Coordinates of C-alpha atoms in Angstrom, one line a residue:
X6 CA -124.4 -226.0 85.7
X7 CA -127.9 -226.1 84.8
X8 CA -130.3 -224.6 81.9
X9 CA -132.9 -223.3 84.6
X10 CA -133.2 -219.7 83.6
X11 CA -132.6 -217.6 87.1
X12 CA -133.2 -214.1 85.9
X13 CA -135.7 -213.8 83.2
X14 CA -136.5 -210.2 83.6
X15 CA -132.7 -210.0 82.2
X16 CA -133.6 -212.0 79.3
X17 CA -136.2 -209.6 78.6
X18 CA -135.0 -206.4 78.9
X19 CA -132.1 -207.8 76.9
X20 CA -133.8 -208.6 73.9
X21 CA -135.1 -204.7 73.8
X22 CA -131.7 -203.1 74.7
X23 CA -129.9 -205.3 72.3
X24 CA -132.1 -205.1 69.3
X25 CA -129.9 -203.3 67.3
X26 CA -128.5 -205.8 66.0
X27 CA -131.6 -207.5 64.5
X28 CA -132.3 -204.2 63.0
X29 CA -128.4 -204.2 61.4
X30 CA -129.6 -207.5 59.7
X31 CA -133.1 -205.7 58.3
X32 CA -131.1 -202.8 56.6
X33 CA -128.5 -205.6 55.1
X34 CA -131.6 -206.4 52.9
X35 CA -131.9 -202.9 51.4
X36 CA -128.8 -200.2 52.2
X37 CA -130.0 -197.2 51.8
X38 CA -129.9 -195.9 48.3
X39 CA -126.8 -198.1 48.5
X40 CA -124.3 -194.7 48.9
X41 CA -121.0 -195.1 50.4
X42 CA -120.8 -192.8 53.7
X43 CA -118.7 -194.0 56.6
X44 CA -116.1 -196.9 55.6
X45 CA -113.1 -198.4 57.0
X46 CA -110.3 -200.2 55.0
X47 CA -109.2 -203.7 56.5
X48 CA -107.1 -206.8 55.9
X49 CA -104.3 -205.9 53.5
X50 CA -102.0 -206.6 55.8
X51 CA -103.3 -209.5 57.9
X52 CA -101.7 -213.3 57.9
X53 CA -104.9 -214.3 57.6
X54 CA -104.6 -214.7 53.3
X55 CA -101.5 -216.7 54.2
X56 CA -101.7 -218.6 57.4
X57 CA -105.0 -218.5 58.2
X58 CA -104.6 -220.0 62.3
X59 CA -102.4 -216.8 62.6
X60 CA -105.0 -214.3 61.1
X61 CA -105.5 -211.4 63.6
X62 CA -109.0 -210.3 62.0
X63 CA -111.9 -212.4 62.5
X64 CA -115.8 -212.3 60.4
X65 CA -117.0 -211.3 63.6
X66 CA -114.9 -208.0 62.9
X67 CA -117.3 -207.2 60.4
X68 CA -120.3 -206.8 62.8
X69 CA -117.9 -205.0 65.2
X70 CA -117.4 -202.7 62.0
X71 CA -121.2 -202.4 62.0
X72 CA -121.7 -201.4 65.0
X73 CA -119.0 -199.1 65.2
X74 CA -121.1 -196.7 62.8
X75 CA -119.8 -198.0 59.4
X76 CA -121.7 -198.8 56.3
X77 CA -118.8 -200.1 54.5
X78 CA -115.3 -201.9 54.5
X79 CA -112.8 -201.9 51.5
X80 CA -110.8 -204.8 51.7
X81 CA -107.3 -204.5 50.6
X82 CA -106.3 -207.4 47.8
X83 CA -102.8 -208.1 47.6
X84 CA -103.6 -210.7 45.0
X85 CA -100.7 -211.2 42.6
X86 CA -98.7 -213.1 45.1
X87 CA -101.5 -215.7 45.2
X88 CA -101.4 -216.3 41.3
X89 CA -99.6 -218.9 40.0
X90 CA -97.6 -218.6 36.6
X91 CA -100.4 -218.6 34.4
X92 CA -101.8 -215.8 36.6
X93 CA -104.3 -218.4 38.1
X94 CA -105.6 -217.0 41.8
X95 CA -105.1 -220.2 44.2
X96 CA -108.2 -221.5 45.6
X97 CA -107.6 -221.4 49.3
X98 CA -107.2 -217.4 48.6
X99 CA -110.7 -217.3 46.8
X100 CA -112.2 -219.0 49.6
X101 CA -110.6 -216.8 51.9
X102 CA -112.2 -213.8 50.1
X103 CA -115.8 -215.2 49.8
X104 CA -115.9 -215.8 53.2
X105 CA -115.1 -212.4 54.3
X106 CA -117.2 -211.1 51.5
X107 CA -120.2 -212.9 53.1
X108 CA -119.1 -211.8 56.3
X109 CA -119.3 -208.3 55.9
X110 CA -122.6 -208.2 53.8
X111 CA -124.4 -210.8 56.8
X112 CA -123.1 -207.6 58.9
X113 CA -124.7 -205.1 56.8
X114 CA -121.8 -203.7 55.5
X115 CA -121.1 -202.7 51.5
X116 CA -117.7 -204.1 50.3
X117 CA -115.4 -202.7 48.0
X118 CA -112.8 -205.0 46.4
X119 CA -110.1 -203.1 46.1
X120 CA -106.8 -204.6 44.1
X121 CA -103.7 -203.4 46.1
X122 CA -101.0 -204.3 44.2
X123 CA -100.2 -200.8 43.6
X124 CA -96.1 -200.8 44.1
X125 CA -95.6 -203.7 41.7
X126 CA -97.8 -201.9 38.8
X127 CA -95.1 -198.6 39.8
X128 CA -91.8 -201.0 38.9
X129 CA -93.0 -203.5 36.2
X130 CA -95.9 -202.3 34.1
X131 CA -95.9 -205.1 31.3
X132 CA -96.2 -207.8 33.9
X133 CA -99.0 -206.0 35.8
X134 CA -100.9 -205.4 33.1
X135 CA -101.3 -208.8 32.6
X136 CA -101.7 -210.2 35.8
X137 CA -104.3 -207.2 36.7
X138 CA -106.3 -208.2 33.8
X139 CA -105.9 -211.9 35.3
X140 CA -107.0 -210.8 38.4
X141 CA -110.8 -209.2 36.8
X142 CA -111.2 -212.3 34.1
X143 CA -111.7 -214.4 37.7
X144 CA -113.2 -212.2 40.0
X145 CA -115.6 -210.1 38.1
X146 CA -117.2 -213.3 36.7
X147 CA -116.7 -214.9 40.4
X148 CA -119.1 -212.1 41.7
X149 CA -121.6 -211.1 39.0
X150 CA -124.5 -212.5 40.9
X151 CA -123.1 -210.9 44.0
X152 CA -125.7 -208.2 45.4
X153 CA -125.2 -204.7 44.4
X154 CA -123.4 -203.9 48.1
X155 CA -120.3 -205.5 46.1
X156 CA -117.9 -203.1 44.7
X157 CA -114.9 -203.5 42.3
X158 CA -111.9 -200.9 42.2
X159 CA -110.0 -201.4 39.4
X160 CA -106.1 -200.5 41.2
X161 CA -105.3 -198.6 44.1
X162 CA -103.1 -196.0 44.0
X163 CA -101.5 -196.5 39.9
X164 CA -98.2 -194.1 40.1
X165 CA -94.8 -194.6 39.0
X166 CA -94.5 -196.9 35.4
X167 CA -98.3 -196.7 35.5
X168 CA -98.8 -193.2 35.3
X169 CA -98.2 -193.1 31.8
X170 CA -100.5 -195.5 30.6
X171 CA -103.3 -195.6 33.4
X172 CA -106.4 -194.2 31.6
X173 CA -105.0 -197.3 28.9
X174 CA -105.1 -199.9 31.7
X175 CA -108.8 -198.5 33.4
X176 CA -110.3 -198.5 30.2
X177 CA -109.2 -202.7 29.4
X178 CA -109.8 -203.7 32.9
X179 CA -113.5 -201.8 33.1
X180 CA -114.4 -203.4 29.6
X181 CA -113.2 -207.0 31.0
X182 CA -115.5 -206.1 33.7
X183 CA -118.6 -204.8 32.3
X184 CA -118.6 -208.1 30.3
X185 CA -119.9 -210.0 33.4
X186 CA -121.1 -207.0 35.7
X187 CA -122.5 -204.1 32.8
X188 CA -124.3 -202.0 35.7
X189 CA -122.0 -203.3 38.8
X190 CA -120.4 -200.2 40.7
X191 CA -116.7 -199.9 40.2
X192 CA -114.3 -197.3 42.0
X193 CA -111.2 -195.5 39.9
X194 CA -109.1 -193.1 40.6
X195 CA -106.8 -190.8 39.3
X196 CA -103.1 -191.2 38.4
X197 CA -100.0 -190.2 40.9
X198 CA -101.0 -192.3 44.1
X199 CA -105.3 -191.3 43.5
X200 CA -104.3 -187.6 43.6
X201 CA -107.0 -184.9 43.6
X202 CA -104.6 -182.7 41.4
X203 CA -104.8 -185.5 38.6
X204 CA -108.6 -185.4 38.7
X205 CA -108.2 -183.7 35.5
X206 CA -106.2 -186.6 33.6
X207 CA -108.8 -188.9 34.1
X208 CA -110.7 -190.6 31.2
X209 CA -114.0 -192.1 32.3
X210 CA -116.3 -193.5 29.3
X211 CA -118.9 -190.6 29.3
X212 CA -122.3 -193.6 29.1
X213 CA -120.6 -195.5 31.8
X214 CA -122.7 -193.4 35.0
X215 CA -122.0 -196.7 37.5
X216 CA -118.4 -195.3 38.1
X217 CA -117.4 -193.9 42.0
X218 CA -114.5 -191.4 41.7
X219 CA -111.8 -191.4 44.3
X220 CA -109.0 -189.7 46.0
X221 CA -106.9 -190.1 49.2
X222 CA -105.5 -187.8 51.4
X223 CA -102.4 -187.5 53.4
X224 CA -101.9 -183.9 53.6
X225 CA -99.8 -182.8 55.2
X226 CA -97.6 -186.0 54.5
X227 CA -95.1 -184.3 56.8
X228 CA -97.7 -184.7 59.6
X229 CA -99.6 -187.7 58.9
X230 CA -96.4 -189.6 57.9
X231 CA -93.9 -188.7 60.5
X232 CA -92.1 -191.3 61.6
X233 CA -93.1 -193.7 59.0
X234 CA -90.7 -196.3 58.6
X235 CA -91.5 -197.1 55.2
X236 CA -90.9 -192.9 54.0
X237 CA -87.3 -192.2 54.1
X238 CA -88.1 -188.6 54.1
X239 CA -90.1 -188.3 56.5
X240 CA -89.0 -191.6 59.3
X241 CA -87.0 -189.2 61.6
X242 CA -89.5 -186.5 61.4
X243 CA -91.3 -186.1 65.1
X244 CA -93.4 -183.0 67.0
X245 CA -95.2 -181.9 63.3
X246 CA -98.5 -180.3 64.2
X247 CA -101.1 -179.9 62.7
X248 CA -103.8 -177.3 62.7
X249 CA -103.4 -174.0 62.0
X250 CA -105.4 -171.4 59.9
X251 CA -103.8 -172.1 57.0
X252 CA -103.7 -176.0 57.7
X253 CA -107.8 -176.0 58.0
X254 CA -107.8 -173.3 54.9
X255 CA -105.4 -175.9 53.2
X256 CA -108.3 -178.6 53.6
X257 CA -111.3 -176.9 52.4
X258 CA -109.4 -175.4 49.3
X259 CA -108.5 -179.0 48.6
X260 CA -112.0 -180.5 48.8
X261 CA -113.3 -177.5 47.3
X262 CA -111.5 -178.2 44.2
X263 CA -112.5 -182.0 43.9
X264 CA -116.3 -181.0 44.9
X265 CA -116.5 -178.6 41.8
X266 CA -114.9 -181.2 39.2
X267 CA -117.5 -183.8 40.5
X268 CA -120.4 -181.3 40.2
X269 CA -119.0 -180.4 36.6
X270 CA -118.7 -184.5 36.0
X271 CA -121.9 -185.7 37.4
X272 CA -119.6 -188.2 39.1
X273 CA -120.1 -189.4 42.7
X274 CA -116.6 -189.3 44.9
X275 CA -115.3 -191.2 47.4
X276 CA -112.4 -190.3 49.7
X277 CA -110.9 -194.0 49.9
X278 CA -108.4 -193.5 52.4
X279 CA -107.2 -190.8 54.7
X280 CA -105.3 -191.4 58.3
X281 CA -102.4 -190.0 60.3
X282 CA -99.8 -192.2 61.9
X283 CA -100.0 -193.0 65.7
X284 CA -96.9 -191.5 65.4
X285 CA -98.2 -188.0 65.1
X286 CA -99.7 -188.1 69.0
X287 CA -103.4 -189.0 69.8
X288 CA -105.4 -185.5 70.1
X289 CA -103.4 -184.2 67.1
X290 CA -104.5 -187.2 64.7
X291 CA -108.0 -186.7 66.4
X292 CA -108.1 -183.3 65.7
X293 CA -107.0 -184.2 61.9
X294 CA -109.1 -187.2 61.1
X295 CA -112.4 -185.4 62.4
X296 CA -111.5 -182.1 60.5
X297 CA -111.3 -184.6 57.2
X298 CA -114.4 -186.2 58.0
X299 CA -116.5 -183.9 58.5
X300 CA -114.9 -182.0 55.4
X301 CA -115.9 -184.9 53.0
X302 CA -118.9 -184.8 54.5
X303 CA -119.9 -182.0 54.5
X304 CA -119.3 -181.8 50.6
X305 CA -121.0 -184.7 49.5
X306 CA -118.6 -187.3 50.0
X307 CA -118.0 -190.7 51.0
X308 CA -115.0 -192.5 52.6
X309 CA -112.8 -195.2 53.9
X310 CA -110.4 -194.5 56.9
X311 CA -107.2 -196.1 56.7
X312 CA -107.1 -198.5 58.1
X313 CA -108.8 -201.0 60.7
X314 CA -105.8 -202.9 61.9
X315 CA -101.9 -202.6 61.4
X316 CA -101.0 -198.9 61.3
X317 CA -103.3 -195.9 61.6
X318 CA -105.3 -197.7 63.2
X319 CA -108.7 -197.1 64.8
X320 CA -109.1 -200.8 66.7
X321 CA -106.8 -202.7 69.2
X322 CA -106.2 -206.0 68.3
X323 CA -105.0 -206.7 71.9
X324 CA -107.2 -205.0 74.0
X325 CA -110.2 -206.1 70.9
X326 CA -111.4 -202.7 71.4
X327 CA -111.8 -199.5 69.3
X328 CA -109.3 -196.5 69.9
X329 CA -112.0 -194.5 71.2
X330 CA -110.8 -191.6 70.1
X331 CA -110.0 -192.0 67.0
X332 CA -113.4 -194.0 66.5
X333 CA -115.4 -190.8 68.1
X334 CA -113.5 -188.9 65.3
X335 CA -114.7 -190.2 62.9
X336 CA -118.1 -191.0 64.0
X337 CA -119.4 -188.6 66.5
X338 CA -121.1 -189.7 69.6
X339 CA -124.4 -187.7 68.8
X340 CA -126.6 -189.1 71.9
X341 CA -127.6 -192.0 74.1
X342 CA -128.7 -194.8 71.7
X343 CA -131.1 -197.6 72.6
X344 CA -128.5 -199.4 74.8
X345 CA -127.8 -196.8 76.5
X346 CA -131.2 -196.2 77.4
X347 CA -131.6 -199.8 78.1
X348 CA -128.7 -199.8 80.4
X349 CA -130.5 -197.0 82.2
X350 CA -133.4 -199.3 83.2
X351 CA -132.7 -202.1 84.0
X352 CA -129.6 -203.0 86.8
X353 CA -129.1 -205.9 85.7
X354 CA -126.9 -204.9 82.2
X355 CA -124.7 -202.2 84.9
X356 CA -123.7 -205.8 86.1
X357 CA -122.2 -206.9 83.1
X358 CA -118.2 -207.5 82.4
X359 CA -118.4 -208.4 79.0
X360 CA -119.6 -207.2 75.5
X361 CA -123.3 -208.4 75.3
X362 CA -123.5 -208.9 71.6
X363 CA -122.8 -211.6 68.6
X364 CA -120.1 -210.0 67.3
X365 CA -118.1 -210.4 70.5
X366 CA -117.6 -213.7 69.9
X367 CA -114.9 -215.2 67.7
X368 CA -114.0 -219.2 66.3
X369 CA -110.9 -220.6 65.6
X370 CA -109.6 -224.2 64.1
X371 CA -110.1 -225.6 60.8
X372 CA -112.9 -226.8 59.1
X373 CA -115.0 -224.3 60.5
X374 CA -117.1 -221.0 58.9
X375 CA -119.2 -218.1 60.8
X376 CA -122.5 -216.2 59.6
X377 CA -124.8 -214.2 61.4
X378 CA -128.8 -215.4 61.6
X379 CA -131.8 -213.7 63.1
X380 CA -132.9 -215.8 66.2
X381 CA -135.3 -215.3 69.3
X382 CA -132.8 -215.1 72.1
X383 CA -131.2 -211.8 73.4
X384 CA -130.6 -209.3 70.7
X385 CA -132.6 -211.1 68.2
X386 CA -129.1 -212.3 66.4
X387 CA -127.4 -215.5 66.6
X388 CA -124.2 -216.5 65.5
X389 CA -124.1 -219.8 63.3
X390 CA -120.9 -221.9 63.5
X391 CA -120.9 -224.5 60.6
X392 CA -118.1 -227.2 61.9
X393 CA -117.3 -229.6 58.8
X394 CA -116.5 -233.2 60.3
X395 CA -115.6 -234.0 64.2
X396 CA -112.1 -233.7 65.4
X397 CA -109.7 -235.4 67.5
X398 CA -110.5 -233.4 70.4
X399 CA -113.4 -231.0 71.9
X400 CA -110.6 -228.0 72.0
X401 CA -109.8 -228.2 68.6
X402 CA -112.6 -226.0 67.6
X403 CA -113.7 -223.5 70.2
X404 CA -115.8 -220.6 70.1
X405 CA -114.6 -217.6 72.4
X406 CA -116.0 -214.0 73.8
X407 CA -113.5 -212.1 75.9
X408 CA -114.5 -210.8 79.8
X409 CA -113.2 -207.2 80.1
X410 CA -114.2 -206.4 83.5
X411 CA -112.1 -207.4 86.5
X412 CA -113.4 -210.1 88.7
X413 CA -112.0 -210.0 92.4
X414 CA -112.3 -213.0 94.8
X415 CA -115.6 -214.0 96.6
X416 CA -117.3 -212.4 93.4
X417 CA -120.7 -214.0 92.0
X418 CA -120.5 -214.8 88.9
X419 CA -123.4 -216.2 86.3
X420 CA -123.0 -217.0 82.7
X421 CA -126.0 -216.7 79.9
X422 CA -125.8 -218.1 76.6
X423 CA -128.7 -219.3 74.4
X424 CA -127.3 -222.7 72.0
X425 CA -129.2 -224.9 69.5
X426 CA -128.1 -227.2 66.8
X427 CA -129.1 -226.5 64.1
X428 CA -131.2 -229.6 62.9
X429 CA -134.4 -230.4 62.1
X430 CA -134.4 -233.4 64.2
X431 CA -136.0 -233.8 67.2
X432 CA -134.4 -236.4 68.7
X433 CA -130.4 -235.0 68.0
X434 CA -128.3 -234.2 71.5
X435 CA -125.2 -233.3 71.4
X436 CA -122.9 -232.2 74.5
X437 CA -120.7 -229.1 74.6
X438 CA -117.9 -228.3 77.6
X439 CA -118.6 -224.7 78.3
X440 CA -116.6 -222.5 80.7
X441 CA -115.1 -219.1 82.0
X442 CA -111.4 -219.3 82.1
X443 CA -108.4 -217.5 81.7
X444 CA -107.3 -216.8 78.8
X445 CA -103.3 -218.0 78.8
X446 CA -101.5 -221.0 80.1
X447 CA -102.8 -222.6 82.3
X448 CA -106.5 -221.7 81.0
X449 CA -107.8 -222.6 84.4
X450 CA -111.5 -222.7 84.3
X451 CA -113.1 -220.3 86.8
X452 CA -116.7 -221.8 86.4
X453 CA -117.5 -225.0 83.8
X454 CA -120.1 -227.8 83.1
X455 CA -121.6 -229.5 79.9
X456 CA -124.0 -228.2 78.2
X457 CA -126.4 -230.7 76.2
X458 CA -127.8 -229.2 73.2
X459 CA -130.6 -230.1 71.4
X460 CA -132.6 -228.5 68.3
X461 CA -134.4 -225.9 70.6
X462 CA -132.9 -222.8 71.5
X463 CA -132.7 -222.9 75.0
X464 CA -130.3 -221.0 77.5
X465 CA -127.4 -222.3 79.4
X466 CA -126.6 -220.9 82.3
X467 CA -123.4 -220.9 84.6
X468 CA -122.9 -219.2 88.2
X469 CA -120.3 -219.9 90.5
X470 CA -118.4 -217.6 92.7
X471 CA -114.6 -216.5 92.4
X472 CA -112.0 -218.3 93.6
X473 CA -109.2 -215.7 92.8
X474 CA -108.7 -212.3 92.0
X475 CA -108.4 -211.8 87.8
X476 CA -107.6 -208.4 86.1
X477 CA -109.5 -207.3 83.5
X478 CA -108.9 -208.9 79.8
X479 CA -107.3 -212.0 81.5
X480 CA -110.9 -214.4 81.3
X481 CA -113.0 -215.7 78.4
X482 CA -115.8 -217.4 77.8
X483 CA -115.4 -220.7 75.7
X484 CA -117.3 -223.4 74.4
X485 CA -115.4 -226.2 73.1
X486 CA -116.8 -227.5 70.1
X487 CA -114.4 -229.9 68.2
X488 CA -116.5 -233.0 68.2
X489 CA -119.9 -231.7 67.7
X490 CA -119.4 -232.0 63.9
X491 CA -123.0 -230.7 62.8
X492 CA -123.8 -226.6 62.8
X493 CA -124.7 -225.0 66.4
X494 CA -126.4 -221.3 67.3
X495 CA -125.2 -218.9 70.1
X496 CA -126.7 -215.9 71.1
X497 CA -124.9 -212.9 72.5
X498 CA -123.0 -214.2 75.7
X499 CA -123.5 -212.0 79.0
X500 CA -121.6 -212.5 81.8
X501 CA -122.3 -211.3 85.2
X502 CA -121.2 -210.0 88.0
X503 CA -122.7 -209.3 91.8
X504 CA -126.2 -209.3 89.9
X505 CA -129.0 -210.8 92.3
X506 CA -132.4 -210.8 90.1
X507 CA -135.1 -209.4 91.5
X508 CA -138.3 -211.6 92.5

């Protein structure tokens, strides 16, 4: 291995067709008027607030997010299993939530904290009550310097035992809140699961304008739920289409309705979760998702798909992909953006078998946090891995970028990542086992080397050629970084295939 740069023309065309992410970072200064459009909701149901080594979303999720064509994520609190008696949220939960917090705003992204705990408020309202009122006497104070991207919503989806005494429990929770956070944005919604036909229940304090209305919609829940485990009614249900006249008629009646009470409010509205099961068959839930979409829309509104990861999903966690379809849905593919165009002109990016961008990378082991930082390698964005204290071993903190494209035998492969540490000292080196291997036992190494990192941003640079045929999805790129102890930099990884620069 060596850090002699072999294609610079690469390099620069790189830093051009991969500026968008530099350019996510400039609007994460200033969103837009700070409206909700696009959204996604993530991580209610992720072992990541419980066992952390088994979490299946990572921060760099939030810049995948991003780039998918989202300006916001609501995150999904199941918090009242992490109190303690006294209603006390435990600390390694808090931390878990800053850190995805900062996450998604170093990607750009709004964040709505939404508290989930919706079925236990249905069965025992007394202790709810308390512990939801708990729940904002520690977070709204937690946040109040937070930027005005951060969102509170007071309870998702109040039905059952609630019902009766919701516009009660918004009104103590939104006073506990405006305490700390008198002009923060907070999200409510209306009674019997956020229903648009209880738009008319609600009491909203007529000064209080920094209040986001929302609804969700399931309807039909005979064809968005079918097959749904959890729905006795409707878990044996299969073949429900959806789509007919009076099915589309059905939808703009329904978002007429909500449309007029918000014009006769003044109140913004946000559609905070919609979806249809995978259950329901691909080009059906296409067909229904970008029909809702463009119906909120189209009237004004906001929303948050449900969900990111789980079920109704709209990105493999195996494959670390987006469902393409379901993605397109919701965000049309209008035209050829600047990568595309970038891809165009220059052969050496039709070379590449990976994801050339920041987000594609992802760190695991304790002791260990991510944020995004503008740079001058490719893409103008480098990802900043803060390791606290050495370990044992070099593999006991690695960070990793999966290789999608095949690779078949006699292939030539090269590797390009700019590294630093991040230190102002001159004289600091520091050494750092990079290498393409597979990805599951054995993790044989394909190509490998040291690289020795110092505080310039320089590139590293692998090429070898291919021992062995390897399907796609089967090779990553690590760098093992367990006893490097200080912060380091890396840039978007690119990995190549066949690609002979030109001179």
């Amino acid at each position: 291995m060596s850090i002699h740069n072999p294609f610079p023309r690469l390099l620069g065309v790189a830093c051009l067709a991969l500026g968008l992410a530099s350019a996510a970072l400039a609007q994460n200064a200033a969103w837009p008027q700070l409206a909700l459009k696009r959204g996604v909701n993530a991580l209610g149901y992720d072992p990541l607030w419980s066992e952390p080594a088994k979490a299946r979303f990572q921060p760099r999720h939030m810049q995948a997010i991003r780039d998918g064509g989202f300006d916001h994520v609501r995150l999904n609190l199941h918090a009242f299993e992490h109190m303690d008696a006294e209603g006390r949220l435990s600390a390694a939960w808090l931390k878990t939530l800053d850190e995805m917090t900062a996450a998604a705003l170093n990607a750009g992204l709004q964040v709505i904290l939404d508290q989930h705990n919706f079925n236990d408020c249905a069965k025992e309202i007394d202790a709810c009550r308390a512990r939801l009122k708990a729940f904002w006497r520690q977070i709204a104070p937690r946040f109040k310097d937070a930027p005005d991207a951060v969102l509170f919503e007071i309870l998702n989806e109040p039905n059952g035992a609630a019902d009766a005494v919701w516009n009660d429990m918004l009104a103590e929770n939104l006073a506990i809140i405006r305490e700390t956070n008198p002009r923060r944005r907070v999200v409510v919604g209306p009674k019997f699961w956020n229903s648009l036909d209880q738009l008319d229940s609600l009491k909203l304090p007529e000064a209080d304008r920094n209040l986001v209305v929302t609804f969700h919609y399931y309807t039909p829940m005979e064809f968005t739920h079918q097959g749904a485990s959890w729905t006795p009614q409707f878990q044996k249900l299969s073949g429900v289409t959806w789509g007919a006249a009076a099915e589309q008629d059905k939808l703009k009646q329904d978002f007429d309705r909500v449309k007029a009470w918000a014009q006769r409010t003044g109140r913004p509205i946000l559609l905070g979760e919609f979806g249809a099961l995978e259950t329901a068959g691909m080009a059906q839930r296409v067909a229904w998702t970008a029909a809702v979409a463009r119906a909120a829309e189209a009237r004004g509104f906001g929303w948050s798909y449900w969900q990111f990861d789980s079920d109704f999903v709209v990105w493999d966690m195996k494959a670390d992909g987006w469902v393409k379809p379901i993605l397109n849905a919701l965000v049309p593919v209008t035209g050829a953006g600047p990568q595309a165009v970038a891809r165009n002109s220059d052969p050496a990016l039709d070379h590449l078998i990976n994801s050339p961008k920041v987000s594609a990378w992802s760190v695991y082991g304790e002791g260990q946090s991510t944020q995004q930082v503008p740079c001058e390698a490719s893409g103008k964005t480098c990802l900043r891995v803060d390791l606290q204290g050495r370990r044992a071993n070099p593999w006991d903190n690695g960070v990793i970028a999966p290789v999608t494209g095949d690779i078949r035998k006699g292939d030539k492969l090269q590797v390009l990542v700019w590294m630093r540490l991040d230190t102002d000292d001159a004289r600091a080196k520091v050494s750092v086992p990079i290498s393409l291997q597979l990805n599951a036992a054995p993790y044989t190494a394909l190509l490998s080397g040291v690289a020795t990192l110092s505080s310039k941003l320089e590139p590293v640079v692998l090429n070898g050629t291919a021992q062995a045929d390897q399907a796609a999805g089967t090779v990553m790129l690590s760098a093992h970084v367990g006893q490097v102890g200080q912060p380091i930099w890396f840039s978007a990884p690119f990995v190549l295939r066949n690609y002979t620069p030109a001179r």
